[in-house]
Amino acid sequence: MHRKKRYYQAQPLFYLRALTENDAPDVWSYLSRPEVVEHYGMDPLHNIKEAVEEIQWYHDIESDGTGCRFAIVLQHNDRVIGSCGFHNWHQKSGRAETAMELHPAFWGRHIMTHAMHVILEYGFRAMHLEIITALVKSENISSQRLMEKLHFQRTQIVKDGVYSYYLSKKDWQIRQDPERYFSIWKKKPEAFIT
């Protein structure tokens, strides 16, 4: 009998939490790399002060109710290796845009796929989103593949080779496979976002 591949680990590799100013050196370590921000619509950070400003922006969008951002933190050493979350949150319409980034040393390990499953579940359940969108540059093949893995639908080129993707709550619920994305967590995602 063929067994379904599981993503389970005895201890989760990472967890999600709010970013703090103390995370600035880690944030700088990946947002200062051109290969991380080339598809992100920003220049590489030049110093730790700019990383502090980026973290402050994450706090600002949460304070004004237009988004939220979570650090992706390695379990064994508490090092921040990336972030993911929402911005452009329109609470009345139940829409928000998602974005993410990850330190290149951790690319290709399915970390962002797992983190985004948790973030999407958080968006649909805790934030009561109905539609989650994403903008991805046409040359950013890895992010396009991530959107496909997460069952986002590509709609059109918005401008300058940027694709628009969307995922509805209804489509997410139809495609849910709780074993797939809960199995790496000890508890349901809400408990792992601290």
PDB file of C-alpha atoms in Angstrom:
ATOM      1  CA  MET A   1       0.000   0.000   0.000  1.00  0.00           C
ATOM      2  CA  HIS A   2       1.385   3.403  -1.021  1.00  0.00           C
ATOM      3  CA  ARG A   3       1.413   5.888   1.850  1.00  0.00           C
ATOM      4  CA  LYS A   4       0.757   9.552   1.298  1.00  0.00           C
ATOM      5  CA  LYS A   5       3.874  11.679   1.775  1.00  0.00           C
ATOM      6  CA  ARG A   6       3.659  13.709   4.985  1.00  0.00           C
ATOM      7  CA  TYR A   7       5.363  16.937   5.923  1.00  0.00           C
ATOM      8  CA  TYR A   8       5.369  16.067   9.616  1.00  0.00           C
ATOM      9  CA  GLN A   9       8.408  16.803  11.767  1.00  0.00           C
ATOM     10  CA  ALA A  10       8.692  15.960  15.468  1.00  0.00           C
ATOM     11  CA  GLN A  11       9.597  19.590  16.082  1.00  0.00           C
ATOM     12  CA  PRO A  12       8.444  22.245  13.616  1.00  0.00           C
ATOM     13  CA  LEU A  13      11.330  23.826  11.717  1.00  0.00           C
ATOM     14  CA  PHE A  14       9.910  27.326  12.189  1.00  0.00           C
ATOM     15  CA  TYR A  15       7.108  29.299  13.770  1.00  0.00           C
ATOM     16  CA  LEU A  16       5.465  32.657  13.045  1.00  0.00           C
ATOM     17  CA  ARG A  17       5.335  35.691  15.328  1.00  0.00           C
ATOM     18  CA  ALA A  18       5.250  39.483  15.230  1.00  0.00           C
ATOM     19  CA  LEU A  19       8.490  41.239  14.304  1.00  0.00           C
ATOM     20  CA  THR A  20      10.254  43.449  16.849  1.00  0.00           C
ATOM     21  CA  GLU A  21      12.991  46.048  16.534  1.00  0.00           C
ATOM     22  CA  ASN A  22      15.433  43.437  17.877  1.00  0.00           C
ATOM     23  CA  ASP A  23      14.890  41.503  14.635  1.00  0.00           C
ATOM     24  CA  ALA A  24      16.396  44.321  12.555  1.00  0.00           C
ATOM     25  CA  PRO A  25      19.809  42.626  11.982  1.00  0.00           C
ATOM     26  CA  ASP A  26      18.087  39.478  10.686  1.00  0.00           C
ATOM     27  CA  VAL A  27      15.690  41.488   8.506  1.00  0.00           C
ATOM     28  CA  TRP A  28      18.630  43.458   7.128  1.00  0.00           C
ATOM     29  CA  SER A  29      20.483  40.193   6.377  1.00  0.00           C
ATOM     30  CA  TYR A  30      17.905  39.195   3.758  1.00  0.00           C
ATOM     31  CA  LEU A  31      16.382  42.522   2.630  1.00  0.00           C
ATOM     32  CA  SER A  32      19.866  43.859   1.845  1.00  0.00           C
ATOM     33  CA  ARG A  33      20.304  41.157  -0.819  1.00  0.00           C
ATOM     34  CA  PRO A  34      19.454  42.210  -4.392  1.00  0.00           C
ATOM     35  CA  GLU A  35      18.217  38.713  -5.286  1.00  0.00           C
ATOM     36  CA  VAL A  36      15.584  38.933  -2.530  1.00  0.00           C
ATOM     37  CA  VAL A  37      14.188  42.371  -3.398  1.00  0.00           C
ATOM     38  CA  GLU A  38      14.628  42.403  -7.186  1.00  0.00           C
ATOM     39  CA  HIS A  39      10.994  41.305  -7.675  1.00  0.00           C
ATOM     40  CA  TYR A  40       9.737  43.082  -4.597  1.00  0.00           C
ATOM     41  CA  GLY A  41       9.476  46.672  -5.830  1.00  0.00           C
ATOM     42  CA  MET A  42      12.086  48.090  -3.460  1.00  0.00           C
ATOM     43  CA  ASP A  43      15.813  48.699  -3.340  1.00  0.00           C
ATOM     44  CA  PRO A  44      18.038  46.580  -1.110  1.00  0.00           C
ATOM     45  CA  LEU A  45      18.342  47.937   2.411  1.00  0.00           C
ATOM     46  CA  HIS A  46      21.622  49.758   3.075  1.00  0.00           C
ATOM     47  CA  ASN A  47      21.803  49.532   6.861  1.00  0.00           C
ATOM     48  CA  ILE A  48      20.143  48.322  10.051  1.00  0.00           C
ATOM     49  CA  LYS A  49      18.316  51.648  10.453  1.00  0.00           C
ATOM     50  CA  GLU A  50      16.383  50.949   7.249  1.00  0.00           C
ATOM     51  CA  ALA A  51      15.492  47.489   8.593  1.00  0.00           C
ATOM     52  CA  VAL A  52      14.107  49.152  11.734  1.00  0.00           C
ATOM     53  CA  GLU A  53      12.018  51.440   9.489  1.00  0.00           C
ATOM     54  CA  GLU A  54      10.706  48.409   7.559  1.00  0.00           C
ATOM     55  CA  ILE A  55       9.679  46.729  10.826  1.00  0.00           C
ATOM     56  CA  GLN A  56       8.024  49.982  11.922  1.00  0.00           C
ATOM     57  CA  TRP A  57       6.007  49.950   8.691  1.00  0.00           C
ATOM     58  CA  TYR A  58       4.784  46.434   9.590  1.00  0.00           C
ATOM     59  CA  HIS A  59       3.650  47.797  12.980  1.00  0.00           C
ATOM     60  CA  ASP A  60       2.023  50.829  11.338  1.00  0.00           C
ATOM     61  CA  ILE A  61      -0.138  48.775   8.965  1.00  0.00           C
ATOM     62  CA  GLU A  62      -1.269  46.629  11.868  1.00  0.00           C
ATOM     63  CA  SER A  63      -2.065  49.704  13.998  1.00  0.00           C
ATOM     64  CA  ASP A  64      -4.104  51.353  11.259  1.00  0.00           C
ATOM     65  CA  GLY A  65      -5.906  48.111  10.385  1.00  0.00           C
ATOM     66  CA  THR A  66      -4.599  47.795   6.825  1.00  0.00           C
ATOM     67  CA  GLY A  67      -2.442  44.691   7.260  1.00  0.00           C
ATOM     68  CA  CYS A  68      -0.293  42.429   9.378  1.00  0.00           C
ATOM     69  CA  ARG A  69       3.123  40.853   8.945  1.00  0.00           C
ATOM     70  CA  PHE A  70       4.705  37.859  10.672  1.00  0.00           C
ATOM     71  CA  ALA A  71       8.333  36.861  11.079  1.00  0.00           C
ATOM     72  CA  ILE A  72       9.308  33.371   9.949  1.00  0.00           C
ATOM     73  CA  VAL A  73      11.518  32.244  12.831  1.00  0.00           C
ATOM     74  CA  LEU A  74      13.726  29.158  13.022  1.00  0.00           C
ATOM     75  CA  GLN A  75      12.694  27.057  15.987  1.00  0.00           C
ATOM     76  CA  HIS A  76      16.191  25.982  17.067  1.00  0.00           C
ATOM     77  CA  ASN A  77      17.860  29.413  17.246  1.00  0.00           C
ATOM     78  CA  ASP A  78      15.072  32.058  17.022  1.00  0.00           C
ATOM     79  CA  ARG A  79      16.663  33.563  13.906  1.00  0.00           C
ATOM     80  CA  VAL A  80      14.275  35.460  11.601  1.00  0.00           C
ATOM     81  CA  ILE A  81      14.718  34.161   8.044  1.00  0.00           C
ATOM     82  CA  GLY A  82      11.831  35.933   6.318  1.00  0.00           C
ATOM     83  CA  SER A  83       8.354  37.305   6.697  1.00  0.00           C
ATOM     84  CA  CYS A  84       4.895  36.967   5.234  1.00  0.00           C
ATOM     85  CA  GLY A  85       1.534  38.549   5.744  1.00  0.00           C
ATOM     86  CA  PHE A  86      -0.998  40.980   4.343  1.00  0.00           C
ATOM     87  CA  HIS A  87      -1.228  44.612   3.320  1.00  0.00           C
ATOM     88  CA  ASN A  88      -3.817  46.715   1.475  1.00  0.00           C
ATOM     89  CA  TRP A  89      -6.443  45.135   3.722  1.00  0.00           C
ATOM     90  CA  HIS A  90      -9.925  46.470   3.021  1.00  0.00           C
ATOM     91  CA  GLN A  91     -11.956  45.169   5.928  1.00  0.00           C
ATOM     92  CA  LYS A  92     -15.374  46.106   4.506  1.00  0.00           C
ATOM     93  CA  SER A  93     -14.821  44.195   1.274  1.00  0.00           C
ATOM     94  CA  GLY A  94     -12.884  41.367   2.935  1.00  0.00           C
ATOM     95  CA  ARG A  95      -9.902  41.732   0.602  1.00  0.00           C
ATOM     96  CA  ALA A  96      -6.173  41.905   1.244  1.00  0.00           C
ATOM     97  CA  GLU A  97      -2.958  41.451  -0.699  1.00  0.00           C
ATOM     98  CA  THR A  98      -0.348  38.969   0.454  1.00  0.00           C
ATOM     99  CA  ALA A  99       3.425  39.311   0.221  1.00  0.00           C
ATOM    100  CA  MET A 100       6.404  37.350   1.458  1.00  0.00           C
ATOM    101  CA  GLU A 101      10.186  37.065   1.361  1.00  0.00           C
ATOM    102  CA  LEU A 102      12.752  34.557   2.527  1.00  0.00           C
ATOM    103  CA  HIS A 103      16.519  34.520   3.049  1.00  0.00           C
ATOM    104  CA  PRO A 104      18.137  32.830  -0.003  1.00  0.00           C
ATOM    105  CA  ALA A 105      19.918  30.295   2.229  1.00  0.00           C
ATOM    106  CA  PHE A 106      16.472  28.770   2.842  1.00  0.00           C
ATOM    107  CA  TRP A 107      15.093  28.792  -0.700  1.00  0.00           C
ATOM    108  CA  GLY A 108      13.972  25.446  -2.079  1.00  0.00           C
ATOM    109  CA  ARG A 109      13.101  23.899   1.302  1.00  0.00           C
ATOM    110  CA  HIS A 110       9.307  24.388   1.100  1.00  0.00           C
ATOM    111  CA  ILE A 111       9.420  26.761   4.083  1.00  0.00           C
ATOM    112  CA  MET A 112       7.434  29.475   2.334  1.00  0.00           C
ATOM    113  CA  THR A 113       4.831  26.991   1.118  1.00  0.00           C
ATOM    114  CA  HIS A 114       4.176  25.869   4.695  1.00  0.00           C
ATOM    115  CA  ALA A 115       4.266  29.415   6.091  1.00  0.00           C
ATOM    116  CA  MET A 116       1.830  30.628   3.453  1.00  0.00           C
ATOM    117  CA  HIS A 117      -0.620  27.814   4.204  1.00  0.00           C
ATOM    118  CA  VAL A 118      -0.719  29.062   7.787  1.00  0.00           C
ATOM    119  CA  ILE A 119      -1.000  32.712   6.720  1.00  0.00           C
ATOM    120  CA  LEU A 120      -3.823  31.982   4.285  1.00  0.00           C
ATOM    121  CA  GLU A 121      -5.724  30.025   6.926  1.00  0.00           C
ATOM    122  CA  TYR A 122      -5.175  32.923   9.339  1.00  0.00           C
ATOM    123  CA  GLY A 123      -6.421  35.412   6.734  1.00  0.00           C
ATOM    124  CA  PHE A 124      -9.589  33.482   5.964  1.00  0.00           C
ATOM    125  CA  ARG A 125     -10.411  32.509   9.554  1.00  0.00           C
ATOM    126  CA  ALA A 126      -9.110  35.253  11.854  1.00  0.00           C
ATOM    127  CA  MET A 127      -9.234  38.236   9.483  1.00  0.00           C
ATOM    128  CA  HIS A 128     -12.466  37.087   7.788  1.00  0.00           C
ATOM    129  CA  LEU A 129     -11.045  37.665   4.322  1.00  0.00           C
ATOM    130  CA  GLU A 130     -13.099  36.643   1.300  1.00  0.00           C
ATOM    131  CA  ILE A 131     -10.440  37.260  -1.363  1.00  0.00           C
ATOM    132  CA  ILE A 132      -6.641  37.264  -1.092  1.00  0.00           C
ATOM    133  CA  THR A 133      -4.649  38.717  -3.963  1.00  0.00           C
ATOM    134  CA  ALA A 134      -0.980  38.778  -4.929  1.00  0.00           C
ATOM    135  CA  LEU A 135       1.072  40.609  -7.529  1.00  0.00           C
ATOM    136  CA  VAL A 136       3.961  38.675  -9.066  1.00  0.00           C
ATOM    137  CA  LYS A 137       6.409  39.827 -11.731  1.00  0.00           C
ATOM    138  CA  SER A 138       6.437  37.669 -14.856  1.00  0.00           C
ATOM    139  CA  GLU A 139      10.151  36.880 -14.446  1.00  0.00           C
ATOM    140  CA  ASN A 140       9.660  35.697 -10.838  1.00  0.00           C
ATOM    141  CA  ILE A 141       9.091  32.040 -11.705  1.00  0.00           C
ATOM    142  CA  SER A 142       9.521  30.716  -8.141  1.00  0.00           C
ATOM    143  CA  SER A 143       6.754  32.990  -6.799  1.00  0.00           C
ATOM    144  CA  GLN A 144       4.499  32.003  -9.697  1.00  0.00           C
ATOM    145  CA  ARG A 145       5.035  28.346  -8.784  1.00  0.00           C
ATOM    146  CA  LEU A 146       4.267  29.135  -5.149  1.00  0.00           C
ATOM    147  CA  MET A 147       0.987  30.790  -6.169  1.00  0.00           C
ATOM    148  CA  GLU A 148       0.087  27.692  -8.214  1.00  0.00           C
ATOM    149  CA  LYS A 149       0.896  25.359  -5.278  1.00  0.00           C
ATOM    150  CA  LEU A 150      -1.383  27.459  -3.102  1.00  0.00           C
ATOM    151  CA  HIS A 151      -4.165  27.265  -5.750  1.00  0.00           C
ATOM    152  CA  PHE A 152      -4.200  30.969  -6.591  1.00  0.00           C
ATOM    153  CA  GLN A 153      -5.695  31.779  -9.987  1.00  0.00           C
ATOM    154  CA  ARG A 154      -3.758  34.031 -12.357  1.00  0.00           C
ATOM    155  CA  THR A 155      -6.072  36.608 -13.875  1.00  0.00           C
ATOM    156  CA  GLN A 156      -4.139  39.048 -16.005  1.00  0.00           C
ATOM    157  CA  ILE A 157      -1.060  41.147 -16.492  1.00  0.00           C
ATOM    158  CA  VAL A 158      -1.704  44.304 -14.481  1.00  0.00           C
ATOM    159  CA  LYS A 159       1.117  46.357 -16.006  1.00  0.00           C
ATOM    160  CA  ASP A 160       4.810  46.110 -16.848  1.00  0.00           C
ATOM    161  CA  GLY A 161       4.808  42.309 -16.754  1.00  0.00           C
ATOM    162  CA  VAL A 162       3.178  41.974 -13.326  1.00  0.00           C
ATOM    163  CA  TYR A 163       0.633  39.171 -12.971  1.00  0.00           C
ATOM    164  CA  SER A 164      -2.383  39.459 -10.704  1.00  0.00           C
ATOM    165  CA  TYR A 165      -3.370  36.374  -8.686  1.00  0.00           C
ATOM    166  CA  TYR A 166      -6.359  35.744  -6.434  1.00  0.00           C
ATOM    167  CA  LEU A 167      -7.664  33.086  -4.085  1.00  0.00           C
ATOM    168  CA  SER A 168     -11.218  33.096  -2.754  1.00  0.00           C
ATOM    169  CA  LYS A 169     -12.255  31.745   0.622  1.00  0.00           C
ATOM    170  CA  LYS A 170     -14.687  29.415  -1.127  1.00  0.00           C
ATOM    171  CA  ASP A 171     -11.937  27.935  -3.330  1.00  0.00           C
ATOM    172  CA  TRP A 172      -9.633  27.594  -0.310  1.00  0.00           C
ATOM    173  CA  GLN A 173     -12.265  25.693   1.666  1.00  0.00           C
ATOM    174  CA  ILE A 174     -12.947  23.333  -1.251  1.00  0.00           C
ATOM    175  CA  ARG A 175      -9.249  22.524  -1.622  1.00  0.00           C
ATOM    176  CA  GLN A 176      -8.459  22.206   2.093  1.00  0.00           C
ATOM    177  CA  ASP A 177      -6.409  19.227   3.131  1.00  0.00           C
ATOM    178  CA  PRO A 178      -5.886  19.832   6.864  1.00  0.00           C
ATOM    179  CA  GLU A 179      -3.386  16.972   7.193  1.00  0.00           C
ATOM    180  CA  ARG A 180      -1.163  18.607   4.604  1.00  0.00           C
ATOM    181  CA  TYR A 181      -0.635  21.951   6.270  1.00  0.00           C
ATOM    182  CA  PHE A 182      -1.424  21.236   9.912  1.00  0.00           C
ATOM    183  CA  SER A 183       0.871  18.226  10.143  1.00  0.00           C
ATOM    184  CA  ILE A 184       4.026  20.317  10.600  1.00  0.00           C
ATOM    185  CA  TRP A 185       2.491  22.113  13.580  1.00  0.00           C
ATOM    186  CA  LYS A 186       1.862  20.784  17.065  1.00  0.00           C
ATOM    187  CA  LYS A 187      -1.360  22.792  17.147  1.00  0.00           C
ATOM    188  CA  LYS A 188      -3.592  24.556  14.656  1.00  0.00           C
ATOM    189  CA  PRO A 189      -2.023  27.611  12.977  1.00  0.00           C
ATOM    190  CA  GLU A 190      -3.712  30.207  15.190  1.00  0.00           C
ATOM    191  CA  ALA A 191      -1.777  28.795  18.146  1.00  0.00           C
ATOM    192  CA  PHE A 192       1.508  29.064  16.306  1.00  0.00           C
ATOM    193  CA  ILE A 193       1.124  32.707  15.400  1.00  0.00           C
ATOM    194  CA  THR A 194       2.282  34.372  18.617  1.00  0.00           C
TER     195      THR A 194
END
